CSV table of C-alpha atoms in Angstrom, one decimal:
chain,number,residue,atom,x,y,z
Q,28,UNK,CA,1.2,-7.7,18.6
Q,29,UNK,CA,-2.0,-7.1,18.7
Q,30,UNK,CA,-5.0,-8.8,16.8
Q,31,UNK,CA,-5.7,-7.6,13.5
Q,32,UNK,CA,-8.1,-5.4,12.3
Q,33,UNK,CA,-11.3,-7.9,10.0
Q,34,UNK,CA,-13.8,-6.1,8.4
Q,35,UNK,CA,-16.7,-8.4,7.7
Q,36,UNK,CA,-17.4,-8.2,3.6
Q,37,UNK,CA,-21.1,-9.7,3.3
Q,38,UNK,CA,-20.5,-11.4,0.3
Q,39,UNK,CA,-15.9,-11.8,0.1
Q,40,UNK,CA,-14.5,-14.9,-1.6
Q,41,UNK,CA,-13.9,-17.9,0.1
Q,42,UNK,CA,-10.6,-18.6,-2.3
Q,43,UNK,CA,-7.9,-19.7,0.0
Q,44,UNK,CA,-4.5,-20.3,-1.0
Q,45,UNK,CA,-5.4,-19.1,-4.4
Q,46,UNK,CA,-2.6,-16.8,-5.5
Q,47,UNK,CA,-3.0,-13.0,-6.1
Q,48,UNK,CA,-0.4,-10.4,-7.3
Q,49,UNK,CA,-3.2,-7.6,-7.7
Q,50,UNK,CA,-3.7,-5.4,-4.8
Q,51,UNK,CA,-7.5,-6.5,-5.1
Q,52,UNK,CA,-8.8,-5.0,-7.9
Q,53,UNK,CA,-11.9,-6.3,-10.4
Q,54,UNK,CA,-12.6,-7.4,-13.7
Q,55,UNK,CA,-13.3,-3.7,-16.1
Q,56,UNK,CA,-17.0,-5.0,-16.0
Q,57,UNK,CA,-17.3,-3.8,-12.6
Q,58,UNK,CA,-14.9,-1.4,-12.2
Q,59,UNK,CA,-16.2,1.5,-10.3
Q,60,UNK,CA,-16.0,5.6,-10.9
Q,61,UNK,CA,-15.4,7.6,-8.3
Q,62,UNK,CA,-16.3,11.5,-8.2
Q,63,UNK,CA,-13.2,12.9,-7.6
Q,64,UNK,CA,-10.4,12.5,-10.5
Q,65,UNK,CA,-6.5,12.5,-10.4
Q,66,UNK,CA,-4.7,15.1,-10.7
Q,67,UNK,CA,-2.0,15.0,-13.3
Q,68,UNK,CA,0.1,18.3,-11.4
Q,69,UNK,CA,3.0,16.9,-9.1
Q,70,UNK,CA,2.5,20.1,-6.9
Q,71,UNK,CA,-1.0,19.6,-6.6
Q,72,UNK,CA,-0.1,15.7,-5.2
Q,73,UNK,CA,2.6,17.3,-3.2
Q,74,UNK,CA,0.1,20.4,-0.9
Q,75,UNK,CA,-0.2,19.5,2.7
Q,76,UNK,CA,-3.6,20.6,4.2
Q,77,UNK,CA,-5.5,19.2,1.2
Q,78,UNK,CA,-7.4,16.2,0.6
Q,79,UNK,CA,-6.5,13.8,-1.8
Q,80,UNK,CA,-8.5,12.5,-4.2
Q,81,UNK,CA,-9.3,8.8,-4.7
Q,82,UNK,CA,-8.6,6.8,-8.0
Q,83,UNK,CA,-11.2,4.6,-10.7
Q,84,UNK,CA,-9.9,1.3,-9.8
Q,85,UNK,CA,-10.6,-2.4,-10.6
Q,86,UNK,CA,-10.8,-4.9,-8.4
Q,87,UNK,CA,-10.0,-8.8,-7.8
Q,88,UNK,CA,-8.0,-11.0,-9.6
Q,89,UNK,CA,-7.5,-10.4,-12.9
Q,90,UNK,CA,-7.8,-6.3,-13.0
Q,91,UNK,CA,-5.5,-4.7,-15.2
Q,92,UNK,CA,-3.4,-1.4,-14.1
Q,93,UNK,CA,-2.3,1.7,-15.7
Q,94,UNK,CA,1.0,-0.6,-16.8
Q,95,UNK,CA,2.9,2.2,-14.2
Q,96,UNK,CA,2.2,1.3,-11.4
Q,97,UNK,CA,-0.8,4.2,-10.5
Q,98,UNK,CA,1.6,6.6,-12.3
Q,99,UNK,CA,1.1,6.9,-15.9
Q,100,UNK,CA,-0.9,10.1,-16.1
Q,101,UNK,CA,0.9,11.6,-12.8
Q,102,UNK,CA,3.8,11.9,-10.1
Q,103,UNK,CA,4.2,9.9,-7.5
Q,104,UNK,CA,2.8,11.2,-4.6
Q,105,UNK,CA,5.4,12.4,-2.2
Q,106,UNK,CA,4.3,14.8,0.1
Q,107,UNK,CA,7.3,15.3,3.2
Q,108,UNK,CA,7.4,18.1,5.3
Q,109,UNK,CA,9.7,19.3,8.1
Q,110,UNK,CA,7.5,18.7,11.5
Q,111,UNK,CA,5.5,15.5,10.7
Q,112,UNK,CA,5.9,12.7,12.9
Q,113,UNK,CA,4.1,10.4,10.9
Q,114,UNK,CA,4.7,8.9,7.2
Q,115,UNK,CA,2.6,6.5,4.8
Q,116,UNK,CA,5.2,4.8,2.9
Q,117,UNK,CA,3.1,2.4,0.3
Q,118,UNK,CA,3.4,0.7,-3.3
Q,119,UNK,CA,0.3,0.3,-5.1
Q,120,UNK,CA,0.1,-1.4,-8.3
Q,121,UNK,CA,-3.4,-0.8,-9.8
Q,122,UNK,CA,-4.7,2.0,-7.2
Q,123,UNK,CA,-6.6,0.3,-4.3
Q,124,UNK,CA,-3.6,0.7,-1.6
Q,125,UNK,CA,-3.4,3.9,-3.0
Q,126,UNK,CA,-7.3,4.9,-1.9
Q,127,UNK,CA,-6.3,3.5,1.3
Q,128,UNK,CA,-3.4,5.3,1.9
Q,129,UNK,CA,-4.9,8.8,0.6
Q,130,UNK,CA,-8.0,8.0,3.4
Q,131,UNK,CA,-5.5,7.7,5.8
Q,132,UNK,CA,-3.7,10.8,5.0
Q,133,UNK,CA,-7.0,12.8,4.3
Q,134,UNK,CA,-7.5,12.0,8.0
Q,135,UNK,CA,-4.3,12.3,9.9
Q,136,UNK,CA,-2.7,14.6,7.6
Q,137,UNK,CA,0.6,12.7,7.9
Q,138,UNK,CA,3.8,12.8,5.2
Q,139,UNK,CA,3.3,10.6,2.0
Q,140,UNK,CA,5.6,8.8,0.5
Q,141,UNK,CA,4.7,6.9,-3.1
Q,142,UNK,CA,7.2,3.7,-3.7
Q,143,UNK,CA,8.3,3.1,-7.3
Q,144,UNK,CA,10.0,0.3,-9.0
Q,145,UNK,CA,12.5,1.0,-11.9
Q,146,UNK,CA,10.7,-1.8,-14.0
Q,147,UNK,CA,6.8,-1.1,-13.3
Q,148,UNK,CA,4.5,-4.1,-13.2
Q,149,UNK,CA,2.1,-4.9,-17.1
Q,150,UNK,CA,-0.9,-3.7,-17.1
Q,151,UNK,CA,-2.1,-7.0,-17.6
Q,152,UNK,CA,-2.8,-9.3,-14.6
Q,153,UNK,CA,-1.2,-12.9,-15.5
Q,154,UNK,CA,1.7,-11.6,-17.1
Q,155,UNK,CA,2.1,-9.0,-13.7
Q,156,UNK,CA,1.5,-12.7,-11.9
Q,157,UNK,CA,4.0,-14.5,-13.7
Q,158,UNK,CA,6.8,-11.6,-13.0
Q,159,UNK,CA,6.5,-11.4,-9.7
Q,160,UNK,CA,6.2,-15.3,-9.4
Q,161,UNK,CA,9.5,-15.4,-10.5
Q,162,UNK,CA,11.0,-12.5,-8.6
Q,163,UNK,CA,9.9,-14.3,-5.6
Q,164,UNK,CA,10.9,-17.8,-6.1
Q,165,UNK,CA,14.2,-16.4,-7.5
Q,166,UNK,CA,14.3,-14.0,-4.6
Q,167,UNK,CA,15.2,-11.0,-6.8
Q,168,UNK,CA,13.0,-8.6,-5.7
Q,169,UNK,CA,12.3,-5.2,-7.9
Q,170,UNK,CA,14.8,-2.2,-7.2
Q,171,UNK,CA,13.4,0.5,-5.8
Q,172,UNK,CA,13.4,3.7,-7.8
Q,173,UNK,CA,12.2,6.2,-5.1
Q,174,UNK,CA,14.2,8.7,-3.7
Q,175,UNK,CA,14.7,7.6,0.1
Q,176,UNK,CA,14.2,10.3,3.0
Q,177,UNK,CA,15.6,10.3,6.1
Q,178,UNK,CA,12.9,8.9,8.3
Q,179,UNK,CA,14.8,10.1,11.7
Q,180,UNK,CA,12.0,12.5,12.5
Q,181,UNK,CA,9.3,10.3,12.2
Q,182,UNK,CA,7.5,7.8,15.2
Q,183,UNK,CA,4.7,6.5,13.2
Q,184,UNK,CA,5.0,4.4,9.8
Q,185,UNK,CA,2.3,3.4,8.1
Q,186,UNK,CA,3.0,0.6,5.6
Q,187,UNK,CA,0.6,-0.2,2.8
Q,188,UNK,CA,0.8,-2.8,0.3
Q,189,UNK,CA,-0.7,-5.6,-1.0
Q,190,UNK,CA,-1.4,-9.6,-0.4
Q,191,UNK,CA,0.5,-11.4,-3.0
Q,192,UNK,CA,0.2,-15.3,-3.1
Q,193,UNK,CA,-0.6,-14.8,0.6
Q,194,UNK,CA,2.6,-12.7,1.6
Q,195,UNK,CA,4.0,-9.6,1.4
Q,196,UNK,CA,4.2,-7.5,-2.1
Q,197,UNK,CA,7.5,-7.7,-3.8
Q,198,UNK,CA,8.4,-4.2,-3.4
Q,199,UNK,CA,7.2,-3.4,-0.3
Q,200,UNK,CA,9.5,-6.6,0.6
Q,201,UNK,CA,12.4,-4.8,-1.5
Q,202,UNK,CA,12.0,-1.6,0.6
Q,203,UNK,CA,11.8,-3.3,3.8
Q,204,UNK,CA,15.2,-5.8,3.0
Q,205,UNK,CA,16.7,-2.1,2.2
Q,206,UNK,CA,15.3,0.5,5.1
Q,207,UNK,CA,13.7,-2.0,7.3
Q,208,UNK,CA,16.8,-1.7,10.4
Q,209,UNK,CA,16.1,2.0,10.0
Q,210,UNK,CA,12.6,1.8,11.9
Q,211,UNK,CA,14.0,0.2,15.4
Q,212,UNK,CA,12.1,1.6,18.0
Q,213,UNK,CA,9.3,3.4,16.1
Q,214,UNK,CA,6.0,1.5,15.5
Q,215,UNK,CA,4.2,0.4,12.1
Q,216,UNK,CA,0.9,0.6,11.5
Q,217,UNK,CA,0.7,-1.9,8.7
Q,218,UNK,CA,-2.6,-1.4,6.1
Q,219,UNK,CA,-3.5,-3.8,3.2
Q,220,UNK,CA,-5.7,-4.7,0.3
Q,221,UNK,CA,-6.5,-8.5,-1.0
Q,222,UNK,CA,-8.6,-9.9,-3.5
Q,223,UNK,CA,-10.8,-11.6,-0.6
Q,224,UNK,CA,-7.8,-14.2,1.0
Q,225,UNK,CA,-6.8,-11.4,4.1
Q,226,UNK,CA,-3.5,-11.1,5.1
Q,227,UNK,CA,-1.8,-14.4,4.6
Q,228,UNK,CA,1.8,-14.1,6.3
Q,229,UNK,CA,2.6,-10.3,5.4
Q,230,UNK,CA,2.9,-8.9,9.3
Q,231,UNK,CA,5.2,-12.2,10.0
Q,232,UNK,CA,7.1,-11.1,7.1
Q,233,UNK,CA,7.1,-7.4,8.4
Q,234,UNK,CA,8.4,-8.6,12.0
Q,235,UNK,CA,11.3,-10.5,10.3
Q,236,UNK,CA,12.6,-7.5,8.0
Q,237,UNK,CA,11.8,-4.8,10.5
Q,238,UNK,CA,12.9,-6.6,13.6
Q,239,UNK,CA,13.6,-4.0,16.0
Q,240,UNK,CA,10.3,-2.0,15.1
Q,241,UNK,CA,6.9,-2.1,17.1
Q,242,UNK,CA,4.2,-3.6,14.9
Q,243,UNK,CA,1.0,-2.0,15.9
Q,244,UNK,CA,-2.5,-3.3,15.1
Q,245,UNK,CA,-2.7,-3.5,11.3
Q,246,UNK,CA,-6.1,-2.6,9.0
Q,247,UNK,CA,-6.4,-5.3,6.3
Q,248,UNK,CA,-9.7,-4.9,3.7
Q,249,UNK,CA,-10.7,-6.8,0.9
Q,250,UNK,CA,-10.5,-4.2,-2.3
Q,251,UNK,CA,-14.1,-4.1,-3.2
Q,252,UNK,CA,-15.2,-2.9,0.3
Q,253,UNK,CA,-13.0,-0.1,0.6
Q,254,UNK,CA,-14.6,3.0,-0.6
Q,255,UNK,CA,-17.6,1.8,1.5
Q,256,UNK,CA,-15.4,1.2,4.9
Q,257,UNK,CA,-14.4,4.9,5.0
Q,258,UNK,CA,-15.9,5.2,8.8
Q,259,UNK,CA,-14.0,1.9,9.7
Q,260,UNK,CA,-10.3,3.6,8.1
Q,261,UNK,CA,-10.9,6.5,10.4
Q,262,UNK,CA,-11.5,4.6,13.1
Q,263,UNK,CA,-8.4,2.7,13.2
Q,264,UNK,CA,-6.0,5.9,12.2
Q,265,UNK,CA,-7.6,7.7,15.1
Q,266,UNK,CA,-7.1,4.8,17.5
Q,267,UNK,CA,-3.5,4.9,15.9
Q,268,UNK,CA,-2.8,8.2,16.9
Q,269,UNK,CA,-4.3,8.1,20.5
């Protein structure tokens, strides 16, 4: 495997070990606005050939979400068409993996696919923390509420999720436990947001739960930095499709 992908953050937090079940989102004082807003239309989230637009989002520990998961005021975004050979399969809680995997797509154009949990995660931080503190100690991981294609046609997945108590997201680890022997012999490009403590043991945990995939070079960024790191997202898709 190759090394993976740090972007230097000028000012991160030097928390280690601290535990996170946010995707890296902040505090509503410094949330911050973004031009571009949602679309509430599932066939506007479902047009190839289009940008996608990126979502207001909060950042670090303790930001609260929607209380669905980045779908309260619209579809999942699913986007799968017939000649693709690439997919970004992703969960995102509060809407910074989200932003990542729509820069991704806006650059490479490649199939979406939006993972959804029948129970979505509070809106409010601790009590999303204590939820998936238990799920993981108990090992009952959320069910996956997402329609499943078949992912035969595609060479390229790109997984997004999120650093939780230094390992992977609960449901990305619920969809991997599920679909992860159907990626043997294609390669993931796995991309991640954290709350400043980088990517703990998630690509270990990848390897062990898809174990006859390629894992590629991964992009990991702290959530604050990521609407400013556009350039460095496109670099590493483009080098991922070379």
């Amino acid at each position: 495997m190759k090394k993976s992908t740090m972007l230097a953050a000028g000012f991160a937090l030097l928390l280690a070990g601290c535990q996170t079940t946010e995707e890296g989102n902040n505090s509503p004082a410094s949330s911050t606005s973004v031009t571009a807003e949602i679309s509430t239309a599932k066939e506007e989230l479902t047009t190839t050939g289009e940008d996608l637009p990126m979502n207001d989002t909060q950042y670090g520990r303790g930001a609260a979400s929607d209380g669905a998961d980045t779908n309260a005021d619209n579809e999942a975004t699913r986007i799968l068409t017939e000649d693709s050979k690439s997919i970004i399969i992703y969960f995102s809680r509060s809407g910074n993996t989200e932003n990542l995997a729509r820069m991704i797509h806006n650059e490479n154009q490649a199939d979406v696919l939006e993972l959804s949990v029948e129970n979505p995660y509070p809106a409010d931080y601790e009590e999303a923390v204590e939820r998936a503190t238990k799920e993981r100690e108990n090992q009952d991981y959320p069910e996956i509420s997402t329609e499943i294609p078949d992912f035969g046609q595609y060479e390229r997945i790109y997984l997004g999720y999120q650093t939780w108590s230094m390992t992977l997201s609960n449901p990305i680890t619920s969809f991997l436990i599920d679909h992860g022997e159907e990626f043997g012999g294609k390669t993931i490009y796995p991309f991640s947001t954290n709350a400043g403590y980088g990517e703990g043991d998630t690509l270990k945990r990848i390897e062990e739960l898809a174990s006859d995939a390629i894992i590629a070079e991964s992009f990991e960024i702290q959530d604050e930095d990521l609407l400013a790191n556009q350039d460095a997202v496109i670099t590493w898709v483009n080098d991922s499709e070379s």
